Each structure stands twice: as C-alpha cells, then as structure tokens.
Amino acid sequence: MLDKLRLSIAKASGKSASLLSKVGPGGGGNIPGYVFSRVGDNESISSLASELKYGSILVTGTNGKTTTTTLLIKLISQDVQIRRSYENNTIHSILTAMLKQDGDLGVFEYGIRNKEFGIPDKVQKLIDPVGVVYTTISPEHSQVNNVKNSFLAYYSAKTLLSKEMKRGVIVANCDDPRTALIGLNKEKDVHVNYFGINITDIEDFDSKPIKCPNCGEILKYSHNFLNHRGFYSCECGFKRPEPNVKLVGAELNPDSWKLSIEGDLYNYAISKNVQFSLELNVPPFGLHNIYNTLASITAYASFTPKVENIEKSVKNIFDNLDMSFIPPGRFEIISYDNKHIGIGQGDNGDAVKVNAMFIKPYCKDSVEFIFTTPDEYEDDIFRDQYEVVKSLNPDHVIVVPGRKSIDKAREYYEIIKKDFETADFYPLDYEEMDKRIEKLTELAKESKYETIIMTGCGEEQAMWESIKRNFINR
Ligand SMILES: [Zn+2]
C-alpha cells in the first residue's frame, strides 16, 4: 500500500516537473525523471518500468547506438506502441520517457562510459530490460571529468548492463569479439541472437593486432571487415559465433545498395524461433550502417509480437529509407559541382576510419583531406585519426582546429606538415563558430580536387550539421 502511494506521489511529482520543464529554460528535458527518482525510491523505479507490458530494450555500444535505436524505433513502432529516448547516458532520460509517453514496449539508447560515471548494474536491476543490444565496443580514449578512462573499466561497464539478466534476449555483434564474448558468457541464462556479415567483399585496408577479450593473447583473423570486426579465433578456444542474422550478399552500386539478409532467431514474444529472408534496396550509406541495419533488424525480429510481419515491415522501412535517418552531423557523401564531398563527424579513430572506408571507392583521381583536429590532452585520438588520414594518401591536406585549442591544432599541423609539405593550416576560432562553419564550407566548395573528405572532431549539431546544410536541403 505504502509502495503504491509512493509510486503515485513520485509519478505526480515527475509529471508536474514536466510542466515546469516545458516553460523553463532549455535543457530541462530530463527533469521529470530526475524528480521522479528523487521523490520515489528504487522500488518506484522498478514499478514504473514494469508498467510496460512487453518490457524495455536498451541499446548500447561505442559507435552506432543512436542510428540503431532510430532504425529499431522505425521498425518496431509499426507493430507496437513504444516509449523511447535517444542520445542520453542517464537513467533520468529513460525514466522521463517512461513517465511522459505511452506504450507497451520501451526502446532506450543507453551509452555508459564507465562504472564511476554510469550505473549500468543498477540500471539493469531497476529497469530489468528484456533486451540489451550491443552494437560494437571500441576504445574511445575518452576522458570523463579529466579522468583517463581505461578500456577495461569501460568494457566491464558495458558487460554489467546485461550481466544479471535472467530472462529476455541479448542482441550482439558476432563480428566484434568484445560484444560476442558478452553474448557467449550469457548463453546459459538468456537467449542470444547474433548478427554479422557473412561475405568477404568488404575488407579493411589497415588493421592492427587485437587482444582476445577472453585470455589477452593476440587474436587470429582470417578476414577483417573494419578494425576489430571480422572472422577471428584464439588458441584459448574462443571464436566468432555463427550469426543468427547475417548479410549474405551485397551489390554496392554508386546510387543504391542491394543487401541480402537471412535470419533464423529466437523471438521473445512468441518464445519460438522465426526465419526470414530479405532483399533490401538502401541508399549507399557506408559499412557502419550495414551493421546498424543488421543490429536493428535483429533486435526488431527478436521482440516484435507480430512475427508474420517481419519481412514486410523491414522492407517497408528500408526500401523507403533516405539519408535523413542518420543523426544530425553524421558523415555522408554529397555530390556537388562534379565533386564528391564527404562531410561529418569523426570524433575517434574508429569513426574516421569508417568515414574513410565509406569514401574510398570515390577516391579515383585527386583527393583532399580537410582534417578537424582534436583538443589538448587528446594526442592519442590524434594519433589514431592521423593514421587514417595517411592511409587515404591524399594529394592535399588542410588542417583546422576541431575543438577549442588553436595552439594544440597548430602543434598537430606541424606533425602533419612533416609528411605533407603542402598542407595548409586555418586557425579558425571556436568562439566564432559561424566563421569556422563558413570557411569550412567555402574550402570544400572551392576545392580543386575531385574527392574531398572533411572529418575529425567537432560538435555534431553546432558544426557538422550546419556545414552539411550549406550543401543539402532536407
Ligand atoms: Zn583467447
């Protein structure tokens, strides 16, 4: 009785806070969830979460979370009414969505950085998700509150989000040894549906040794798709599990891609395996979006109660997809004045690599790389990104600060100049963002090269999306 009372008081407080946050200054989006968790207790959070008839799905990973969440929402909202939230790292955003929206299933992006600054085990316990989706896990080199984030702590935080799950389905990328191991270790408790690429047409152009997440030795790869994603095995016995949903064919034409996908996986809603076969026509959207496509289809087919609709619903979304599905500021290739210009964020080495692989088929004659650098204390990010810059072998490089420090950007430029003598530096100020955006746009528009790639660090919306809008209208 008391618990119920506390739950309704917490709900009422959270909802009235939502009225305030509407009229208050911007940025108050998560206040209702915050107030709810303050007024209520852990039990109130669990009760609120259990109001969703089909439960909640959490999407996590280093790259691809937002796009996978977006695609999953498009797919599953055709069959079920859902509550959702994106681009947040706190339980408050999940609670806010639960309070303010209606629906029987929750789809929430949840990006944990490490144990200290996220509470993955607590979130697992309180939200009690029926699904956790792992896109891919890479080192981010991120600093949180000036503390160097160790990859082990980061990986263990991601693991904790599903560690105590006793029901439901884990969706994991089996081409990624880190997410695959999380899946393999949970097969005794829950169903695990893997997704991956089963063709070798797609290949990384430069891959580094990767440690086995199980024993620490170097993994053996017979094929690399992208950095640590590929066909791998280890002397300890750990190897890539077979995907339940797999890409079995791809025709990658300049104007459209045809993807063949086959699935045989466990569906949680009907407690049975379901099979499907898909031929999808999508815009040329890059390898990372093949993974996001596979992740979202796998998660969708694992949870939709309308299994008879799977093929039709997936085709309906993907055959009608245009590039507006990618989150603001993400990399895309634009045709402009007989040139191909790739523009978008690449905040870490992995992200720049993905962008470079995307534009590589367009790099036939002359190539210019416009590189927006990281900030102070981010030398390791620079190192990874710059290796990708070099691997594209551009004819010309332009260096622009991507973050605040112009001095640090100049230091990076001096390093680049040793390899690219003709490199240019534009010390554009962070405080005058409009000028920076204008100049970057002008550099791409007036470039005399046939293919231009402009990527690196920079604010997603405030910088990259604004530059892209100078070229395209959506
Ligand atoms: Zn091993």
CSV table of C-alpha atoms and ligand atoms in Angstrom, one decimal:
chain,number,residue,atom,x,y,z
A,1,MET,CA,0.0,0.0,0.0
A,2,LEU,CA,2.8,2.4,1.0
A,3,ASP,CA,4.7,1.5,-2.1
A,4,LYS,CA,1.8,2.2,-4.3
A,5,LEU,CA,1.3,5.6,-2.6
A,6,ARG,CA,5.0,6.4,-3.1
A,7,LEU,CA,4.8,5.4,-6.7
A,8,SER,CA,1.8,7.7,-7.4
A,9,ILE,CA,3.4,10.6,-5.5
A,10,ALA,CA,6.6,10.2,-7.4
A,11,LYS,CA,4.7,10.0,-10.7
A,12,ALA,CA,2.7,13.1,-9.9
A,13,SER,CA,5.9,15.0,-8.9
A,14,GLY,CA,7.7,13.9,-12.1
A,15,LYS,CA,4.7,14.9,-14.3
A,16,SER,CA,4.3,18.3,-12.7
A,17,ALA,CA,8.1,18.8,-13.1
A,18,SER,CA,7.5,18.0,-16.8
A,19,LEU,CA,5.1,21.0,-17.0
A,20,LEU,CA,7.8,23.2,-15.4
A,21,SER,CA,10.5,21.9,-17.8
A,22,LYS,CA,8.3,22.9,-20.7
A,23,VAL,CA,8.1,26.5,-19.7
A,24,GLY,CA,11.5,26.7,-18.1
A,25,PRO,CA,14.8,27.4,-19.8
A,26,GLY,CA,16.0,24.8,-22.3
A,27,GLY,CA,17.9,21.7,-21.3
A,28,GLY,CA,15.4,20.6,-18.7
A,29,GLY,CA,14.4,17.5,-20.7
A,30,ASN,CA,15.3,15.0,-18.1
A,31,ILE,CA,13.9,16.9,-15.0
A,32,PRO,CA,10.8,14.7,-14.7
A,33,GLY,CA,12.8,11.5,-14.5
A,34,TYR,CA,15.2,13.2,-12.0
A,35,VAL,CA,12.4,14.4,-9.8
A,36,PHE,CA,10.7,11.0,-10.0
A,37,SER,CA,13.8,9.2,-8.8
A,38,ARG,CA,14.3,11.7,-6.0
A,39,VAL,CA,10.7,11.5,-4.7
A,40,GLY,CA,10.3,7.8,-5.3
A,41,ASP,CA,12.7,5.1,-4.3
A,42,ASN,CA,14.2,2.2,-6.2
A,43,GLU,CA,11.0,0.2,-5.9
A,44,SER,CA,9.1,3.1,-7.5
A,45,ILE,CA,11.5,3.0,-10.4
A,46,SER,CA,11.1,-0.8,-10.8
A,47,SER,CA,7.3,-0.4,-10.6
A,48,LEU,CA,7.3,2.3,-13.3
A,49,ALA,CA,9.5,0.1,-15.5
A,50,SER,CA,7.2,-2.9,-15.0
A,51,GLU,CA,4.2,-1.0,-16.3
A,52,LEU,CA,5.5,-1.6,-19.8
A,53,LYS,CA,3.6,-4.7,-21.0
A,54,TYR,CA,6.4,-6.1,-23.2
A,55,GLY,CA,9.3,-4.6,-21.1
A,56,SER,CA,12.3,-2.5,-22.3
A,57,ILE,CA,15.1,-2.8,-24.7
A,58,LEU,CA,18.4,-0.9,-24.0
A,59,VAL,CA,20.8,-0.2,-26.9
A,60,THR,CA,24.4,0.3,-26.0
A,61,GLY,CA,27.9,0.3,-27.7
A,62,THR,CA,30.6,2.7,-28.7
A,63,ASN,CA,29.5,3.7,-32.2
A,64,GLY,CA,26.1,3.2,-33.9
A,65,LYS,CA,23.9,3.4,-30.8
A,66,THR,CA,21.8,6.4,-32.0
A,67,THR,CA,21.3,5.1,-35.5
A,68,THR,CA,20.5,1.6,-34.4
A,69,THR,CA,18.0,3.0,-31.9
A,70,THR,CA,16.5,5.2,-34.6
A,71,LEU,CA,16.1,2.3,-37.0
A,72,LEU,CA,14.8,-0.1,-34.3
A,73,ILE,CA,12.1,2.5,-33.4
A,74,LYS,CA,11.1,2.9,-37.0
A,75,LEU,CA,10.8,-0.9,-37.3
A,76,ILE,CA,9.0,-1.9,-34.1
A,77,SER,CA,6.7,1.1,-33.8
A,78,GLN,CA,4.9,-0.4,-36.9
A,79,ASP,CA,3.8,-3.3,-34.7
A,80,VAL,CA,3.7,-2.0,-31.1
A,81,GLN,CA,3.2,1.4,-29.4
A,82,ILE,CA,6.5,2.3,-27.8
A,83,ARG,CA,8.2,4.7,-25.3
A,84,ARG,CA,11.6,5.8,-26.4
A,85,SER,CA,14.6,8.0,-25.8
A,86,TYR,CA,17.9,8.7,-27.5
A,87,GLU,CA,21.4,10.1,-27.0
A,88,ASN,CA,21.4,10.0,-23.2
A,89,ASN,CA,23.7,8.4,-20.7
A,90,THR,CA,21.5,8.7,-17.6
A,91,ILE,CA,18.7,6.7,-16.1
A,92,HIS,CA,16.8,10.0,-15.8
A,93,SER,CA,16.2,10.2,-19.5
A,94,ILE,CA,14.8,6.7,-19.5
A,95,LEU,CA,12.5,7.5,-16.6
A,96,THR,CA,11.4,10.7,-18.3
A,97,ALA,CA,10.4,8.8,-21.4
A,98,MET,CA,8.6,6.2,-19.3
A,99,LEU,CA,6.7,9.0,-17.5
A,100,LYS,CA,5.8,11.2,-20.4
A,101,GLN,CA,5.0,8.7,-23.1
A,102,ASP,CA,2.5,5.9,-23.6
A,103,GLY,CA,3.3,2.5,-24.9
A,104,ASP,CA,3.8,-1.2,-24.2
A,105,LEU,CA,7.5,-1.5,-25.1
A,106,GLY,CA,10.4,0.7,-24.3
A,107,VAL,CA,13.3,1.4,-26.7
A,108,PHE,CA,16.1,3.4,-25.0
A,109,GLU,CA,19.6,4.3,-26.0
A,110,TYR,CA,21.9,4.0,-23.0
A,111,GLY,CA,25.6,4.9,-23.5
A,112,ILE,CA,27.6,4.1,-20.4
A,113,ARG,CA,31.1,5.4,-20.2
A,114,ASN,CA,32.4,3.5,-17.2
A,115,LYS,CA,31.3,2.3,-13.8
A,116,GLU,CA,32.1,5.6,-12.0
A,117,PHE,CA,30.1,7.8,-14.2
A,118,GLY,CA,27.3,5.5,-15.3
A,119,ILE,CA,25.4,2.9,-13.2
A,120,PRO,CA,25.0,0.0,-15.6
A,121,ASP,CA,24.4,-2.7,-13.0
A,122,LYS,CA,21.9,-0.5,-11.1
A,123,VAL,CA,20.1,0.4,-14.3
A,124,GLN,CA,19.9,-3.3,-15.2
A,125,LYS,CA,18.4,-4.1,-11.8
A,126,LEU,CA,15.9,-1.3,-11.8
A,127,ILE,CA,14.8,-1.2,-15.4
A,128,ASP,CA,15.0,-5.1,-15.7
A,129,PRO,CA,15.3,-4.9,-19.5
A,130,VAL,CA,14.1,-7.8,-21.6
A,131,GLY,CA,16.6,-6.9,-24.3
A,132,VAL,CA,20.1,-5.4,-24.4
A,133,VAL,CA,21.5,-4.6,-27.8
A,134,TYR,CA,25.3,-4.4,-28.2
A,135,THR,CA,26.4,-2.6,-31.4
A,136,THR,CA,30.2,-2.6,-31.1
A,137,ILE,CA,32.8,-1.8,-28.4
A,138,SER,CA,36.0,0.1,-29.2
A,139,PRO,CA,38.4,2.2,-27.1
A,140,GLU,CA,37.2,5.7,-27.1
A,141,HIS,CA,40.2,7.4,-25.5
A,142,SER,CA,37.6,9.5,-23.8
A,143,GLN,CA,38.3,11.5,-20.7
A,144,VAL,CA,35.4,11.8,-18.3
A,145,ASN,CA,35.8,14.6,-15.7
A,146,ASN,CA,39.5,14.7,-16.5
A,147,VAL,CA,40.0,11.1,-15.5
A,148,LYS,CA,41.5,8.9,-18.2
A,149,ASN,CA,39.0,6.2,-19.0
A,150,SER,CA,40.6,2.8,-19.1
A,151,PHE,CA,39.3,0.5,-21.7
A,152,LEU,CA,38.9,-2.4,-19.3
A,153,ALA,CA,36.7,-0.4,-17.0
A,154,TYR,CA,34.7,0.8,-20.0
A,155,TYR,CA,34.3,-2.8,-21.3
A,156,SER,CA,33.4,-4.1,-17.9
A,157,ALA,CA,30.7,-1.4,-17.5
A,158,LYS,CA,29.2,-2.4,-20.8
A,159,THR,CA,29.2,-6.1,-19.6
A,160,LEU,CA,27.5,-5.1,-16.3
A,161,LEU,CA,24.4,-3.8,-18.2
A,162,SER,CA,23.4,-7.4,-19.0
A,163,LYS,CA,25.4,-9.5,-16.5
A,164,GLU,CA,22.5,-10.2,-14.2
A,165,MET,CA,19.8,-10.7,-16.8
A,166,LYS,CA,17.8,-13.8,-16.2
A,167,ARG,CA,15.2,-13.5,-19.0
A,168,GLY,CA,14.9,-12.0,-22.4
A,169,VAL,CA,17.3,-11.7,-25.3
A,170,ILE,CA,20.8,-10.2,-25.8
A,171,VAL,CA,21.5,-9.0,-29.3
A,172,ALA,CA,25.2,-8.9,-30.1
A,173,ASN,CA,27.5,-8.2,-33.0
A,174,CYS,CA,29.4,-11.5,-33.5
A,175,ASP,CA,32.0,-9.9,-35.8
A,176,ASP,CA,33.1,-7.9,-32.8
A,177,PRO,CA,35.0,-10.3,-30.4
A,178,ARG,CA,34.1,-8.0,-27.4
A,179,THR,CA,30.4,-8.0,-27.9
A,180,ALA,CA,30.5,-11.7,-29.0
A,181,LEU,CA,32.1,-12.7,-25.7
A,182,ILE,CA,29.5,-10.8,-23.7
A,183,GLY,CA,26.9,-12.9,-25.6
A,184,LEU,CA,28.7,-16.2,-25.2
A,185,ASN,CA,29.0,-15.7,-21.5
A,186,LYS,CA,25.3,-15.1,-21.2
A,187,GLU,CA,24.0,-18.1,-23.3
A,188,LYS,CA,23.5,-20.1,-20.1
A,189,ASP,CA,21.0,-17.5,-18.8
A,190,VAL,CA,19.2,-16.0,-21.7
A,191,HIS,CA,18.7,-16.3,-25.5
A,192,VAL,CA,21.4,-14.6,-27.5
A,193,ASN,CA,20.8,-13.5,-31.1
A,194,TYR,CA,24.0,-12.6,-33.0
A,195,PHE,CA,24.3,-10.6,-36.2
A,196,GLY,CA,27.2,-10.3,-38.6
A,197,ILE,CA,28.5,-10.1,-42.1
A,198,ASN,CA,29.0,-13.4,-43.9
A,199,ILE,CA,30.6,-12.2,-47.1
A,200,THR,CA,34.2,-11.1,-47.7
A,201,ASP,CA,33.6,-8.4,-50.3
A,202,ILE,CA,34.1,-5.8,-47.6
A,203,GLU,CA,37.6,-5.6,-46.3
A,204,ASP,CA,39.6,-3.2,-44.0
A,205,PHE,CA,42.6,-1.6,-45.6
A,206,ASP,CA,44.7,-1.5,-42.5
A,207,SER,CA,44.1,-3.5,-39.3
A,208,LYS,CA,46.0,-3.7,-36.1
A,209,PRO,CA,46.6,-6.6,-33.7
A,210,ILE,CA,43.6,-7.1,-31.4
A,211,LYS,CA,43.8,-8.8,-28.0
A,212,CYS,CA,41.4,-11.7,-27.2
A,213,PRO,CA,38.9,-10.4,-24.7
A,214,ASN,CA,38.8,-13.9,-23.1
A,215,CYS,CA,42.5,-14.5,-22.5
A,216,GLY,CA,44.5,-11.5,-23.6
A,217,GLU,CA,46.5,-13.2,-26.3
A,218,ILE,CA,46.5,-11.7,-29.9
A,219,LEU,CA,43.5,-12.9,-31.9
A,220,LYS,CA,44.0,-14.6,-35.3
A,221,TYR,CA,41.9,-13.1,-38.1
A,222,SER,CA,41.2,-14.8,-41.4
A,223,HIS,CA,39.3,-11.6,-42.5
A,224,ASN,CA,38.9,-8.1,-41.2
A,225,PHE,CA,35.8,-6.0,-42.1
A,226,LEU,CA,36.6,-3.0,-40.0
A,227,ASN,CA,39.3,-2.7,-37.3
A,228,HIS,CA,38.5,-5.5,-34.7
A,229,ARG,CA,35.4,-6.7,-36.6
A,230,GLY,CA,36.0,-9.8,-38.7
A,231,PHE,CA,36.4,-13.6,-38.6
A,232,TYR,CA,38.6,-14.3,-35.6
A,233,SER,CA,39.7,-17.2,-33.4
A,234,CYS,CA,42.0,-17.7,-30.5
A,235,GLU,CA,44.1,-20.5,-29.1
A,236,CYS,CA,42.0,-20.4,-25.9
A,237,GLY,CA,39.1,-21.8,-27.9
A,238,PHE,CA,37.2,-18.5,-28.2
A,239,LYS,CA,36.0,-17.9,-31.8
A,240,ARG,CA,33.4,-16.0,-33.7
A,241,PRO,CA,29.9,-17.5,-33.0
A,242,GLU,CA,27.7,-18.0,-36.1
A,243,PRO,CA,25.3,-15.1,-36.7
A,244,ASN,CA,21.5,-15.6,-36.5
A,245,VAL,CA,21.0,-12.7,-38.8
A,246,LYS,CA,23.6,-12.4,-41.5
A,247,LEU,CA,24.4,-10.4,-44.6
A,248,VAL,CA,24.8,-13.0,-47.3
A,249,GLY,CA,25.0,-10.7,-50.4
A,250,ALA,CA,25.7,-7.1,-51.2
A,251,GLU,CA,25.6,-5.2,-54.5
A,252,LEU,CA,27.3,-1.9,-53.8
A,253,ASN,CA,26.5,0.5,-56.7
A,254,PRO,CA,27.2,4.2,-56.5
A,255,ASP,CA,23.5,5.2,-56.4
A,256,SER,CA,22.0,2.3,-54.4
A,257,TRP,CA,22.9,-0.7,-52.5
A,258,LYS,CA,21.2,-4.1,-52.6
A,259,LEU,CA,21.6,-6.1,-49.4
A,260,SER,CA,20.6,-9.8,-49.0
A,261,ILE,CA,20.0,-10.8,-45.4
A,262,GLU,CA,18.9,-14.1,-43.9
A,263,GLY,CA,17.6,-14.6,-40.4
A,264,ASP,CA,16.8,-17.5,-38.0
A,265,LEU,CA,16.5,-16.3,-34.5
A,266,TYR,CA,14.6,-16.7,-31.2
A,267,ASN,CA,11.6,-14.4,-30.8
A,268,TYR,CA,10.9,-13.5,-27.2
A,269,ALA,CA,7.2,-12.5,-27.7
A,270,ILE,CA,6.2,-16.0,-29.1
A,271,SER,CA,9.0,-18.0,-27.4
A,272,LYS,CA,9.9,-19.6,-30.7
A,273,ASN,CA,12.4,-19.4,-33.5
A,274,VAL,CA,11.4,-17.4,-36.6
A,275,GLN,CA,13.0,-17.4,-40.0
A,276,PHE,CA,13.1,-14.6,-42.6
A,277,SER,CA,14.9,-13.7,-45.9
A,278,LEU,CA,15.2,-10.2,-47.1
A,279,GLU,CA,16.3,-8.3,-50.3
A,280,LEU,CA,16.7,-4.6,-49.4
A,281,ASN,CA,17.4,-1.6,-51.5
A,282,VAL,CA,19.0,1.1,-49.5
A,283,PRO,CA,20.9,4.4,-50.2
A,284,PRO,CA,24.8,3.9,-50.3
A,285,PHE,CA,25.2,4.5,-46.6
A,286,GLY,CA,28.6,3.1,-45.6
A,287,LEU,CA,29.7,-0.1,-43.8
A,288,HIS,CA,28.8,1.2,-40.3
A,289,ASN,CA,25.2,1.5,-41.4
A,290,ILE,CA,25.2,-2.1,-42.7
A,291,TYR,CA,26.0,-3.0,-39.1
A,292,ASN,CA,23.3,-0.6,-37.8
A,293,THR,CA,20.9,-2.2,-40.2
A,294,LEU,CA,21.7,-5.7,-39.0
A,295,ALA,CA,21.6,-4.7,-35.4
A,296,SER,CA,18.2,-3.0,-35.7
A,297,ILE,CA,16.6,-5.9,-37.8
A,298,THR,CA,17.9,-8.5,-35.3
A,299,ALA,CA,16.5,-6.5,-32.3
A,300,TYR,CA,13.2,-5.9,-34.1
A,301,ALA,CA,12.8,-9.6,-35.1
A,302,SER,CA,13.7,-10.7,-31.5
A,303,PHE,CA,10.9,-8.7,-29.9
A,304,THR,CA,8.1,-8.0,-32.3
A,305,PRO,CA,4.9,-9.9,-31.3
A,306,LYS,CA,3.8,-9.8,-35.0
A,307,VAL,CA,6.4,-12.2,-36.4
A,308,GLU,CA,4.3,-12.7,-39.6
A,309,ASN,CA,5.0,-9.1,-40.5
A,310,ILE,CA,8.8,-9.2,-40.2
A,311,GLU,CA,9.7,-9.4,-43.9
A,312,LYS,CA,7.0,-6.9,-45.0
A,313,SER,CA,7.8,-4.4,-42.2
A,314,VAL,CA,11.5,-4.4,-42.7
A,315,LYS,CA,11.2,-3.9,-46.4
A,316,ASN,CA,8.7,-1.1,-45.8
A,317,ILE,CA,11.3,0.8,-43.7
A,318,PHE,CA,14.5,0.1,-45.6
A,319,ASP,CA,13.2,0.3,-49.2
A,320,ASN,CA,11.9,3.8,-48.3
A,321,LEU,CA,15.0,5.0,-46.4
A,322,ASP,CA,16.7,8.2,-47.3
A,323,MET,CA,19.8,9.7,-45.6
A,324,SER,CA,17.7,11.7,-43.1
A,325,PHE,CA,17.7,8.6,-40.8
A,326,ILE,CA,21.2,9.3,-39.7
A,327,PRO,CA,21.6,11.5,-36.6
A,328,PRO,CA,22.5,15.2,-37.2
A,329,GLY,CA,26.1,15.8,-38.2
A,330,ARG,CA,27.0,12.2,-39.1
A,331,PHE,CA,29.1,11.6,-42.2
A,332,GLU,CA,27.6,11.4,-45.6
A,333,ILE,CA,28.7,11.9,-49.2
A,334,ILE,CA,27.3,14.7,-51.2
A,335,SER,CA,27.6,15.3,-54.9
A,336,TYR,CA,28.5,19.0,-55.6
A,337,ASP,CA,29.8,20.6,-58.8
A,338,ASN,CA,31.1,17.4,-60.3
A,339,LYS,CA,32.9,16.6,-57.0
A,340,HIS,CA,32.1,14.1,-54.2
A,341,ILE,CA,32.4,15.7,-50.8
A,342,GLY,CA,32.2,13.5,-47.6
A,343,ILE,CA,31.3,15.6,-44.6
A,344,GLY,CA,30.6,14.6,-41.0
A,345,GLN,CA,31.9,14.0,-37.5
A,346,GLY,CA,34.7,11.5,-36.7
A,347,ASP,CA,35.5,12.0,-33.1
A,348,ASN,CA,37.7,9.0,-32.7
A,349,GLY,CA,40.0,6.9,-34.8
A,350,ASP,CA,37.3,4.2,-35.4
A,351,ALA,CA,34.8,6.8,-36.6
A,352,VAL,CA,37.3,8.5,-39.0
A,353,LYS,CA,38.2,5.0,-40.4
A,354,VAL,CA,34.6,4.3,-41.1
A,355,ASN,CA,34.3,7.6,-42.9
A,356,ALA,CA,37.5,6.9,-44.9
A,357,MET,CA,36.3,3.4,-45.9
A,358,PHE,CA,33.0,4.9,-47.0
A,359,ILE,CA,34.6,7.5,-49.3
A,360,LYS,CA,37.5,5.3,-50.5
A,361,PRO,CA,35.6,3.9,-53.6
A,362,TYR,CA,35.0,7.5,-54.7
A,363,CYS,CA,38.8,8.4,-54.4
A,364,LYS,CA,39.8,7.8,-58.0
A,365,ASP,CA,41.8,10.8,-59.1
A,366,SER,CA,42.6,13.6,-56.8
A,367,VAL,CA,41.8,13.6,-53.1
A,368,GLU,CA,41.9,16.4,-50.5
A,369,PHE,CA,41.6,15.7,-46.7
A,370,ILE,CA,40.2,18.5,-44.6
A,371,PHE,CA,41.0,17.4,-41.1
A,372,THR,CA,39.5,19.0,-38.0
A,373,THR,CA,41.8,18.2,-35.1
A,374,PRO,CA,41.2,17.1,-31.5
A,375,ASP,CA,41.9,19.3,-28.5
A,376,GLU,CA,44.6,19.4,-25.8
A,377,TYR,CA,45.2,16.1,-24.0
A,378,GLU,CA,43.9,14.2,-26.9
A,379,ASP,CA,47.1,13.2,-28.5
A,380,ASP,CA,46.0,9.5,-28.7
A,381,ILE,CA,42.9,10.4,-30.6
A,382,PHE,CA,45.0,12.5,-32.9
A,383,ARG,CA,47.4,9.6,-33.5
A,384,ASP,CA,44.6,7.2,-34.4
A,385,GLN,CA,42.8,9.7,-36.7
A,386,TYR,CA,46.0,10.8,-38.4
A,387,GLU,CA,46.9,7.2,-39.3
A,388,VAL,CA,43.6,7.1,-41.2
A,389,VAL,CA,44.4,10.4,-42.9
A,390,LYS,CA,47.7,9.0,-44.1
A,391,SER,CA,46.2,5.7,-45.2
A,392,LEU,CA,43.9,7.5,-47.7
A,393,ASN,CA,47.1,9.0,-49.3
A,394,PRO,CA,45.5,12.4,-50.0
A,395,ASP,CA,47.1,14.8,-52.6
A,396,HIS,CA,46.5,17.7,-50.2
A,397,VAL,CA,45.7,18.2,-46.5
A,398,ILE,CA,44.0,21.1,-44.8
A,399,VAL,CA,44.2,21.3,-41.0
A,400,VAL,CA,41.6,23.2,-39.0
A,401,PRO,CA,41.0,23.1,-35.2
A,402,GLY,CA,38.0,20.9,-34.5
A,403,ARG,CA,37.8,21.9,-30.8
A,404,LYS,CA,38.9,24.9,-28.7
A,405,SER,CA,42.7,25.0,-28.7
A,406,ILE,CA,44.2,26.7,-31.7
A,407,ASP,CA,47.7,26.2,-30.3
A,408,LYS,CA,47.2,22.5,-30.0
A,409,ALA,CA,45.8,22.3,-33.5
A,410,ARG,CA,48.9,24.1,-34.7
A,411,GLU,CA,51.1,21.5,-33.0
A,412,TYR,CA,49.2,18.8,-34.8
A,413,TYR,CA,49.6,20.7,-38.0
A,414,GLU,CA,53.4,20.8,-37.5
A,415,ILE,CA,53.4,17.0,-37.2
A,416,ILE,CA,51.3,16.6,-40.4
A,417,LYS,CA,53.5,19.0,-42.3
A,418,LYS,CA,56.4,16.6,-41.9
A,419,ASP,CA,54.5,14.1,-44.1
A,420,PHE,CA,52.5,16.5,-46.3
A,421,GLU,CA,54.7,19.5,-47.1
A,422,THR,CA,52.0,21.4,-48.9
A,423,ALA,CA,49.5,21.1,-46.0
A,424,ASP,CA,47.7,24.3,-45.1
A,425,PHE,CA,46.5,25.5,-41.7
A,426,TYR,CA,43.5,27.7,-40.9
A,427,PRO,CA,43.5,28.8,-37.3
A,428,LEU,CA,39.7,29.2,-37.1
A,429,ASP,CA,38.4,30.3,-33.7
A,430,TYR,CA,36.0,28.1,-31.7
A,431,GLU,CA,34.3,31.2,-30.3
A,432,GLU,CA,33.5,32.4,-33.8
A,433,MET,CA,31.8,29.2,-34.8
A,434,ASP,CA,29.8,30.9,-37.7
A,435,LYS,CA,33.1,31.9,-39.3
A,436,ARG,CA,34.5,28.5,-38.8
A,437,ILE,CA,31.5,26.9,-40.5
A,438,GLU,CA,31.5,29.4,-43.3
A,439,LYS,CA,35.2,28.9,-44.0
A,440,LEU,CA,35.0,25.1,-43.9
A,441,THR,CA,32.0,25.2,-46.4
A,442,GLU,CA,34.0,27.5,-48.7
A,443,LEU,CA,37.1,25.3,-48.6
A,444,ALA,CA,35.0,22.3,-49.7
A,445,LYS,CA,33.0,24.2,-52.3
A,446,GLU,CA,36.1,25.8,-53.9
A,447,SER,CA,38.4,22.8,-53.7
A,448,LYS,CA,40.0,21.9,-57.0
A,449,TYR,CA,40.2,18.2,-56.0
A,450,GLU,CA,37.7,15.7,-57.2
A,451,THR,CA,37.0,14.0,-53.9
A,452,ILE,CA,37.1,15.8,-50.6
A,453,ILE,CA,36.8,14.3,-47.2
A,454,MET,CA,36.1,16.6,-44.3
A,455,THR,CA,36.0,14.9,-41.0
A,456,GLY,CA,37.5,14.8,-37.5
A,457,CYS,CA,36.5,16.4,-34.2
A,458,GLY,CA,33.7,19.0,-33.9
A,459,GLU,CA,30.3,19.5,-32.4
A,460,GLU,CA,27.7,17.2,-34.1
A,461,GLN,CA,24.9,19.7,-34.4
A,462,ALA,CA,26.6,23.1,-34.0
A,463,MET,CA,29.3,22.4,-36.5
A,464,TRP,CA,28.8,19.3,-38.8
A,465,GLU,CA,25.1,19.6,-39.3
A,466,SER,CA,25.4,23.3,-40.1
A,467,ILE,CA,28.1,22.6,-42.7
A,468,LYS,CA,26.0,19.9,-44.3
A,469,ARG,CA,23.0,22.2,-44.5
A,470,ASN,CA,25.1,24.5,-46.7
A,471,PHE,CA,25.1,21.8,-49.3
A,472,ILE,CA,21.8,19.9,-48.9
A,473,ASN,CA,18.2,20.8,-48.0
A,474,ARG,CA,16.2,18.3,-46.1
B,1,ZN,ZN,41.8,-16.2,-26.2
